[in-house]
Amino acid sequence: MAGPNPPRIARVFAAVNIGSFRVSAMVAGISESGEMTVLGSGHRAAQGIKRGYVTDMAAATYAVRDALERAEKLAGLTVQSVWLGASGAGLASRISQIEVEIGGRRIEEEDIEQLLAAARDAIEPDGRMVLHAQPACYFLDGAEGIANPKGLHAERLGVDIHTMLADGAPMRNLREAVENAHLEVEGIVASPLAAGYACLTGEERDLGVALVEFGAEVTNVAVFAAGMLVGLTAIPMGSADITDAIASAFGIRRFQAERLKCVHGSAIASPNDHRELVAVNAPGDDRAGPTARGADEQNRIPRSELVSVITGELDRLVSDVGRALEAQGFTGSQAGKAGARNRQVVITGGGAEMAGLADYARAALGKPGRIGRPPQLKGLPEAHAVPGFATLAGLVLYAAEDPVDIRVVGHRHQITRRYGATAMAQRVWHAMKEYF
């Protein structure tokens, strides 16, 4: 309960995360002392969304408005604009570098602004939508990983730019679904980036880590190194596919399969599973549903058969995750130095709430791993302090940090040099060898 003089909120942020399983919303504020407080959060079942794409505009708009109204009611205020989280829709991460001549003198703020303006002018989206283009770190005269070069002397100054791209039409549909709910969109943030803000420490992002966002219908595999998101692969499969497999295997309805998965499911088999019978329907559930295939007279099935279906689907998904990590140089022969074998994999998203998943992933991927959860924000309800809401929490953390986007830097002129394809490949390869 708040004390007699609760801290005054200086800034308010609102976020909406549109997933295929649920649409969630959060209203948070930053106090004058800099502490973030969750003022209200809410969620509801997703409508009109399929694997990150809007398939029914009116239904998606209703879901957005309903989820936000629940958060606003708890917060005791209304908001006019939100930060929007997006998954799927052709998300792609790109790292590029740009350099300018300094001539050995001291680097001033104007030099940095000119460098960022030059980097903005060099963005090549190839017909896709740029969600954000941000300076990750600076380098000068062979020295890399510089957070702020102001005041240093250099012959040349460069910057690594992280650009997040997406297919334009699906992103415009997501934006329109929110705007139709009479809200302005402050910005669209790729869900793997937001989840990284919530689940990963700055040191983890710097040393190198993989983040697997296990959603309902899309699983995003992201690799972070040197503080940047350096690779991203979207797999069109998620926890809802496990639900569908259970429904098909036992001839039951999805709501029954979802309950079995959440209540009795596990990613790890137990020696006692074959002796344990689990009820298909919840006690007192009056929704009509068929008797499961192979069930006893009380509509119970062996837990071992349920776990077998779950692990079969997980085997497929984690095999795809493993191939994505290898393609990004996180594992396999491209992983580089021996220390890379200790880089961990963090799993988050609603699918990460399955019992035993961390142990399963560690064994299947051969890497240390853990489950990623939202940070302990003041006011965050216990029901939302779970992996399924990590991206939502990351959105308000991203909004509070308000990272520099080079697209808003003013036009300046300076002699620049862009890396050619060969030099660019060599630089990225060097970074991957250094960190993986």
Coordinates of C-alpha atoms in Angstrom, one line a residue:
M1 CA 0.0 0.0 0.0
A2 CA 1.3 3.4 -0.9
G3 CA 2.6 5.7 1.8
P4 CA 1.2 9.1 2.6
N5 CA 3.5 10.7 0.1
P6 CA 3.9 8.4 -2.9
P7 CA 6.6 9.4 -5.4
R8 CA 5.5 11.8 -8.1
I9 CA 5.3 10.3 -11.6
A10 CA 7.3 12.5 -14.0
R11 CA 6.7 10.6 -17.3
V12 CA 4.2 8.0 -18.4
F13 CA 4.7 5.3 -21.0
A14 CA 2.2 2.9 -22.5
A15 CA 3.0 -0.2 -24.5
V16 CA 1.0 -2.8 -26.4
N17 CA 2.4 -6.2 -27.4
I18 CA 0.4 -7.9 -30.2
G19 CA 1.0 -11.6 -30.1
S20 CA -0.8 -14.5 -31.8
F21 CA -2.0 -15.9 -28.4
R22 CA -2.7 -12.8 -26.4
V23 CA -2.7 -9.0 -26.7
S24 CA -1.2 -7.3 -23.6
A25 CA -0.8 -3.7 -22.5
M26 CA 1.0 -1.9 -19.8
V27 CA 1.0 1.7 -18.5
A28 CA 4.2 2.6 -16.5
G29 CA 5.7 5.7 -15.1
I30 CA 9.1 7.1 -14.2
S31 CA 9.2 8.9 -10.8
E32 CA 11.2 12.1 -10.3
S33 CA 13.8 9.9 -8.6
G34 CA 14.1 7.7 -11.7
E35 CA 12.3 4.6 -10.5
M36 CA 10.0 2.9 -12.9
T37 CA 6.6 1.9 -11.6
V38 CA 4.0 -0.2 -13.3
L39 CA 0.7 1.7 -13.0
G40 CA -1.5 -0.9 -14.7
S41 CA -1.3 -3.9 -17.0
G42 CA -3.9 -6.0 -18.7
H43 CA -4.3 -8.7 -21.4
R44 CA -6.9 -10.6 -23.4
A45 CA -7.0 -13.3 -25.9
A46 CA -5.7 -12.3 -29.3
Q47 CA -8.1 -11.9 -32.2
G48 CA -7.4 -11.3 -35.9
I49 CA -3.7 -12.2 -35.6
K50 CA -2.0 -15.2 -37.2
R51 CA 1.8 -15.7 -36.8
G52 CA 2.4 -12.0 -36.3
Y53 CA 0.2 -10.9 -39.2
V54 CA -3.1 -9.1 -39.0
T55 CA -5.8 -11.3 -40.6
D56 CA -8.9 -9.4 -39.3
M57 CA -8.5 -5.7 -38.8
A58 CA -11.7 -5.1 -36.8
A59 CA -11.0 -8.0 -34.5
A60 CA -7.4 -7.0 -33.9
T61 CA -8.4 -3.4 -33.2
Y62 CA -11.0 -4.6 -30.6
A63 CA -8.4 -6.7 -28.9
V64 CA -5.9 -3.8 -28.7
R65 CA -8.5 -1.4 -27.3
D66 CA -9.8 -4.0 -24.8
A67 CA -6.3 -4.9 -23.4
L68 CA -5.3 -1.2 -23.1
E69 CA -8.6 -0.3 -21.4
R70 CA -7.9 -2.9 -18.8
A71 CA -4.5 -1.5 -18.1
E72 CA -5.8 2.1 -18.1
K73 CA -8.5 1.1 -15.6
L74 CA -5.9 -0.2 -13.1
A75 CA -3.7 2.8 -13.7
G76 CA -6.5 5.3 -13.2
L77 CA -5.6 7.3 -16.3
T78 CA -6.0 7.2 -20.0
V79 CA -3.2 7.4 -22.6
Q80 CA -3.2 8.8 -26.1
S81 CA -0.1 7.0 -27.5
V82 CA 1.6 3.6 -27.2
W83 CA 4.8 1.8 -28.1
L84 CA 4.0 -1.2 -30.2
G85 CA 5.7 -4.6 -30.1
A86 CA 5.8 -6.7 -33.2
S87 CA 6.9 -10.3 -34.0
G88 CA 7.2 -12.1 -37.3
A89 CA 6.3 -10.0 -40.3
G90 CA 9.7 -10.6 -41.9
L91 CA 11.8 -9.1 -39.1
A92 CA 15.5 -8.8 -40.0
S93 CA 18.5 -7.4 -38.2
R94 CA 21.3 -5.7 -40.0
I95 CA 24.6 -4.2 -38.8
S96 CA 26.4 -1.6 -40.9
Q97 CA 29.4 0.7 -40.3
I98 CA 30.2 4.2 -41.4
E99 CA 33.3 6.3 -41.0
V100 CA 34.3 10.0 -41.2
E101 CA 37.6 11.8 -41.3
I102 CA 38.6 13.6 -38.1
G103 CA 42.2 14.5 -38.9
G104 CA 43.7 13.9 -35.5
R105 CA 41.8 16.6 -33.7
R106 CA 39.5 16.3 -30.7
I107 CA 36.1 14.8 -31.4
E108 CA 33.3 17.2 -30.7
E109 CA 29.5 16.7 -30.4
E110 CA 29.1 18.1 -33.9
D111 CA 31.4 15.4 -35.3
I112 CA 29.2 12.7 -33.7
E113 CA 26.0 14.3 -35.1
Q114 CA 27.6 14.5 -38.6
L115 CA 28.6 10.9 -38.3
L116 CA 25.1 9.8 -37.4
A117 CA 23.6 11.9 -40.2
A118 CA 26.0 10.3 -42.7
A119 CA 24.9 6.9 -41.3
R120 CA 21.3 7.8 -41.7
D121 CA 21.8 8.8 -45.3
A122 CA 23.6 5.5 -46.0
I123 CA 20.7 3.3 -44.8
E124 CA 19.6 0.9 -47.6
P125 CA 16.3 -0.7 -46.6
D126 CA 15.9 -2.5 -50.0
G127 CA 12.2 -1.7 -50.2
R128 CA 11.5 -2.8 -46.6
M129 CA 10.4 -0.7 -43.6
V130 CA 13.0 0.5 -41.1
L131 CA 11.7 0.1 -37.6
H132 CA 14.7 1.6 -35.9
A133 CA 18.3 2.5 -36.8
Q134 CA 20.5 3.0 -33.7
P135 CA 24.1 3.6 -33.0
A136 CA 25.4 0.6 -31.1
C137 CA 29.0 1.5 -30.4
Y138 CA 31.8 3.7 -31.9
F139 CA 35.3 2.8 -33.1
L140 CA 38.3 5.0 -33.9
D141 CA 41.7 4.2 -35.3
G142 CA 41.5 0.5 -34.6
A143 CA 39.9 0.8 -31.1
E144 CA 36.4 -0.6 -30.9
G145 CA 33.6 -0.8 -28.4
I146 CA 33.6 2.9 -27.4
A147 CA 30.4 4.1 -25.9
N148 CA 31.0 7.9 -26.2
P149 CA 34.0 9.2 -28.3
K150 CA 33.4 12.8 -27.4
G151 CA 36.7 14.5 -26.2
L152 CA 39.0 11.8 -27.7
H153 CA 41.5 12.5 -30.5
A154 CA 41.3 10.4 -33.7
E155 CA 42.2 10.3 -37.3
R156 CA 39.0 8.6 -38.2
L157 CA 35.8 8.0 -36.3
G158 CA 33.3 5.3 -37.1
V159 CA 30.1 3.8 -35.7
D160 CA 28.2 0.5 -35.8
I161 CA 24.6 1.0 -36.7
H162 CA 22.0 -1.6 -35.8
T163 CA 19.0 -1.4 -38.2
M164 CA 15.9 -3.4 -37.7
L165 CA 13.9 -4.1 -40.9
A166 CA 10.4 -5.5 -41.5
D167 CA 8.0 -6.1 -44.3
G168 CA 6.2 -2.9 -44.9
A169 CA 2.6 -4.0 -45.5
P170 CA 2.3 -6.2 -42.3
M171 CA 3.7 -3.5 -40.2
R172 CA 1.3 -0.9 -41.6
N173 CA -1.5 -3.3 -40.8
L174 CA -0.3 -3.6 -37.2
R175 CA 0.0 0.2 -36.9
E176 CA -3.5 0.7 -38.4
A177 CA -5.0 -1.8 -35.9
V178 CA -3.7 0.4 -33.1
E179 CA -4.6 3.7 -34.7
N180 CA -8.1 2.5 -35.4
A181 CA -8.4 2.1 -31.6
H182 CA -7.8 5.9 -31.4
L183 CA -4.2 5.7 -30.3
E184 CA -1.0 7.2 -31.7
V185 CA 1.9 4.9 -32.3
E186 CA 5.1 6.3 -30.7
G187 CA 7.2 3.6 -32.5
I188 CA 7.2 -0.1 -33.5
V189 CA 9.8 -2.2 -31.6
A190 CA 10.8 -5.6 -32.7
S191 CA 9.8 -8.1 -30.0
P192 CA 13.3 -9.7 -29.8
L193 CA 14.8 -6.3 -29.1
A194 CA 12.2 -5.5 -26.4
A195 CA 12.6 -9.0 -24.8
G196 CA 16.4 -8.4 -24.7
Y197 CA 15.8 -5.3 -22.7
A198 CA 13.8 -7.2 -20.1
C199 CA 15.6 -10.5 -19.9
L200 CA 19.3 -9.8 -20.6
T201 CA 21.8 -7.8 -18.6
G202 CA 24.1 -5.3 -20.3
E203 CA 27.0 -7.6 -19.6
E204 CA 25.3 -10.6 -21.2
R205 CA 24.6 -8.6 -24.4
D206 CA 28.2 -7.5 -24.5
L207 CA 29.8 -10.9 -23.9
G208 CA 27.5 -12.7 -26.3
V209 CA 24.2 -14.5 -25.6
A210 CA 21.4 -16.1 -27.6
L211 CA 17.7 -15.2 -26.8
V212 CA 15.0 -17.5 -27.9
E213 CA 11.6 -15.9 -27.7
F214 CA 9.2 -18.9 -27.7
G215 CA 5.8 -17.4 -28.7
A216 CA 2.5 -19.0 -29.6
E217 CA 3.0 -19.2 -33.4
V218 CA 6.4 -17.6 -33.9
T219 CA 9.7 -18.4 -32.3
N220 CA 12.4 -15.7 -32.7
V221 CA 16.1 -16.7 -32.4
A222 CA 18.2 -13.6 -31.7
V223 CA 22.0 -13.4 -31.0
F224 CA 23.5 -10.5 -29.1
A225 CA 27.2 -9.5 -29.1
A226 CA 29.2 -6.4 -28.3
G227 CA 26.0 -4.9 -27.0
M228 CA 24.2 -5.3 -30.3
L229 CA 21.5 -7.6 -31.7
V230 CA 23.7 -9.1 -34.5
G231 CA 21.5 -11.8 -35.8
L232 CA 17.8 -12.7 -36.0
T233 CA 15.9 -15.7 -37.4
A234 CA 12.1 -16.1 -37.2
I235 CA 10.7 -19.6 -37.1
P236 CA 7.0 -20.0 -37.9
M237 CA 6.3 -22.4 -35.1
G238 CA 5.5 -22.0 -31.5
S239 CA 3.7 -23.3 -28.4
A240 CA 0.3 -23.2 -30.2
D241 CA 1.6 -25.9 -32.6
I242 CA 2.2 -28.1 -29.6
T243 CA -1.4 -27.5 -28.5
D244 CA -2.6 -28.5 -32.0
A245 CA -0.5 -31.6 -31.9
I246 CA -2.0 -32.7 -28.6
A247 CA -5.5 -32.0 -29.9
S248 CA -4.8 -34.1 -33.0
A249 CA -3.1 -36.9 -31.2
F250 CA -6.0 -37.4 -28.7
G251 CA -8.9 -36.3 -30.9
I252 CA -9.9 -33.5 -28.5
R253 CA -10.6 -29.8 -28.7
R254 CA -8.0 -27.1 -28.5
F255 CA -9.2 -25.8 -25.1
Q256 CA -8.8 -29.3 -23.7
A257 CA -5.3 -29.7 -25.3
E258 CA -4.2 -26.3 -24.0
R259 CA -5.2 -27.2 -20.5
L260 CA -3.4 -30.5 -20.7
K261 CA -0.3 -28.8 -21.9
C262 CA -0.3 -26.1 -19.3
V263 CA -1.4 -28.2 -16.3
H264 CA 0.1 -31.6 -16.9
G265 CA 2.6 -31.1 -19.7
S266 CA 6.4 -31.3 -19.3
A267 CA 9.4 -31.1 -21.6
I268 CA 11.1 -33.8 -19.6
A269 CA 9.8 -37.4 -19.2
S270 CA 9.6 -39.0 -15.8
P271 CA 9.9 -42.7 -14.9
N272 CA 6.5 -42.4 -13.2
D273 CA 4.6 -40.9 -16.2
H274 CA 3.3 -44.2 -17.5
R275 CA 1.6 -44.9 -14.2
E276 CA 0.0 -41.4 -13.9
L277 CA -3.4 -40.7 -15.4
V278 CA -4.3 -37.1 -16.1
A279 CA -7.9 -35.8 -16.6
V280 CA -8.6 -34.2 -20.0
N281 CA -11.2 -31.9 -18.5
A282 CA -10.8 -29.6 -15.5
P283 CA -13.0 -30.4 -12.4
G284 CA -16.3 -28.7 -12.8
D285 CA -15.7 -27.6 -16.4
D286 CA -19.1 -27.6 -18.1
R287 CA -17.8 -27.0 -21.6
A288 CA -18.6 -30.0 -23.8
G289 CA -15.7 -31.8 -25.2
P290 CA -15.1 -35.2 -26.7
T291 CA -13.6 -38.2 -24.8
A292 CA -9.9 -38.4 -25.7
R293 CA -8.7 -41.2 -27.9
G294 CA -7.3 -44.0 -25.7
A295 CA -8.8 -42.5 -22.5
D296 CA -10.4 -44.5 -19.7
E297 CA -14.0 -44.3 -18.6
Q298 CA -13.2 -41.1 -16.6
N299 CA -11.6 -39.4 -19.7
R300 CA -8.1 -39.7 -18.4
I301 CA -5.0 -40.4 -20.4
P302 CA -1.5 -41.6 -19.4
R303 CA 0.8 -38.7 -18.8
S304 CA 3.6 -40.5 -20.6
E305 CA 1.6 -40.2 -23.9
L306 CA 1.0 -36.5 -23.4
V307 CA 4.7 -35.9 -22.7
S308 CA 5.6 -37.9 -25.7
V309 CA 3.6 -35.7 -28.0
I310 CA 5.0 -32.6 -26.4
T311 CA 8.7 -33.7 -26.7
G312 CA 8.1 -34.8 -30.3
E313 CA 7.1 -31.2 -31.2
L314 CA 9.8 -29.7 -29.1
D315 CA 12.4 -31.9 -30.9
R316 CA 11.3 -30.3 -34.2
L317 CA 11.3 -26.8 -32.9
V318 CA 14.6 -27.0 -31.0
S319 CA 16.2 -28.6 -34.1
D320 CA 15.2 -25.5 -36.1
V321 CA 16.5 -23.3 -33.2
G322 CA 19.8 -25.1 -33.3
R323 CA 20.2 -24.7 -37.1
A324 CA 19.4 -20.9 -36.7
L325 CA 22.1 -20.6 -34.0
E326 CA 24.6 -22.4 -36.1
A327 CA 23.8 -20.2 -39.2
Q328 CA 24.3 -17.1 -37.1
G329 CA 27.7 -18.4 -35.9
F330 CA 26.7 -18.9 -32.3
T331 CA 27.3 -22.7 -32.4
G332 CA 29.0 -25.2 -34.6
S333 CA 32.3 -24.8 -36.5
Q334 CA 31.8 -21.0 -37.0
A335 CA 31.6 -20.4 -33.2
G336 CA 35.2 -19.5 -33.0
K337 CA 37.2 -19.6 -29.8
A338 CA 36.8 -22.2 -27.1
G339 CA 35.2 -19.8 -24.7
A340 CA 32.2 -19.5 -27.0
R341 CA 30.9 -22.9 -25.8
N342 CA 30.0 -21.3 -22.5
R343 CA 27.8 -18.6 -24.1
Q344 CA 24.3 -19.2 -22.8
V345 CA 20.9 -19.5 -24.3
V346 CA 18.1 -17.6 -22.6
I347 CA 14.5 -18.7 -23.4
T348 CA 11.6 -16.5 -22.8
G349 CA 8.0 -16.0 -24.1
G350 CA 4.8 -17.8 -23.2
G351 CA 6.2 -21.1 -24.4
A352 CA 9.0 -20.8 -21.9
E353 CA 6.6 -21.4 -19.0
M354 CA 6.4 -25.1 -19.7
A355 CA 7.8 -27.3 -16.9
G356 CA 11.3 -28.7 -17.6
L357 CA 12.0 -26.6 -20.7
A358 CA 15.3 -25.1 -19.5
D359 CA 16.7 -28.6 -18.7
Y360 CA 15.4 -29.9 -22.1
A361 CA 17.0 -27.0 -24.0
R362 CA 20.3 -27.3 -22.2
A363 CA 20.5 -31.0 -23.2
A364 CA 19.2 -30.5 -26.8
L365 CA 21.4 -27.5 -27.6
G366 CA 24.4 -28.4 -25.6
K367 CA 24.7 -24.9 -24.1
P368 CA 24.1 -23.4 -20.7
G369 CA 20.7 -21.9 -20.5
R370 CA 18.0 -20.3 -18.3
I371 CA 14.5 -19.0 -18.5
G372 CA 14.2 -15.2 -19.1
R373 CA 11.7 -13.4 -17.0
P374 CA 10.7 -9.7 -16.7
P375 CA 12.8 -7.6 -14.2
Q376 CA 11.2 -7.0 -10.8
L377 CA 9.5 -3.7 -11.6
K378 CA 7.7 -2.0 -8.9
G379 CA 3.9 -2.6 -9.2
L380 CA 4.2 -5.4 -11.7
P381 CA 1.5 -8.0 -10.8
E382 CA 2.7 -11.5 -10.0
A383 CA 0.6 -12.8 -12.8
H384 CA 2.6 -10.7 -15.3
A385 CA 6.0 -11.4 -13.8
V386 CA 6.4 -14.5 -16.0
P387 CA 8.2 -15.1 -19.3
G388 CA 5.0 -14.6 -21.4
F389 CA 5.0 -10.9 -20.4
A390 CA 8.8 -10.3 -20.8
T391 CA 8.4 -8.5 -24.1
L392 CA 5.7 -6.2 -22.7
A393 CA 7.9 -5.2 -19.8
G394 CA 10.8 -4.7 -22.3
L395 CA 8.7 -2.3 -24.3
V396 CA 8.3 0.1 -21.5
L397 CA 12.0 -0.2 -20.5
Y398 CA 12.8 0.6 -24.2
A399 CA 10.5 3.6 -24.1
A400 CA 12.0 4.9 -20.9
E401 CA 15.5 4.6 -22.3
D402 CA 14.4 6.3 -25.6
P403 CA 17.5 5.2 -27.6
V404 CA 18.8 7.6 -30.2
D405 CA 17.4 6.8 -33.7
I406 CA 19.7 8.2 -36.4
R407 CA 16.7 8.9 -38.7
V408 CA 15.9 12.0 -36.6
V409 CA 19.5 13.4 -36.8
G410 CA 19.6 16.6 -38.9
H411 CA 21.2 16.7 -42.3
R412 CA 24.9 17.5 -42.2
H413 CA 27.7 17.1 -44.7
Q414 CA 31.0 15.4 -44.2
I415 CA 33.3 13.2 -46.3
T416 CA 32.4 9.6 -45.5
R417 CA 33.5 6.1 -46.4
R418 CA 31.2 3.2 -46.6
Y419 CA 32.5 -0.4 -46.3
G420 CA 32.4 -2.4 -49.5
A421 CA 30.8 -5.9 -49.4
T422 CA 34.1 -7.7 -48.8
A423 CA 35.3 -5.3 -46.1
M424 CA 31.9 -5.4 -44.5
A425 CA 31.9 -9.2 -44.5
Q426 CA 35.4 -9.3 -43.0
R427 CA 34.4 -6.9 -40.2
V428 CA 31.3 -8.8 -39.2
W429 CA 33.3 -12.1 -39.4
H430 CA 35.9 -10.6 -37.1
A431 CA 33.2 -9.5 -34.6
M432 CA 31.7 -13.0 -34.6
K433 CA 35.1 -14.6 -34.1
E434 CA 35.8 -12.2 -31.3
Y435 CA 32.6 -12.9 -29.4
F436 CA 31.8 -16.5 -30.5

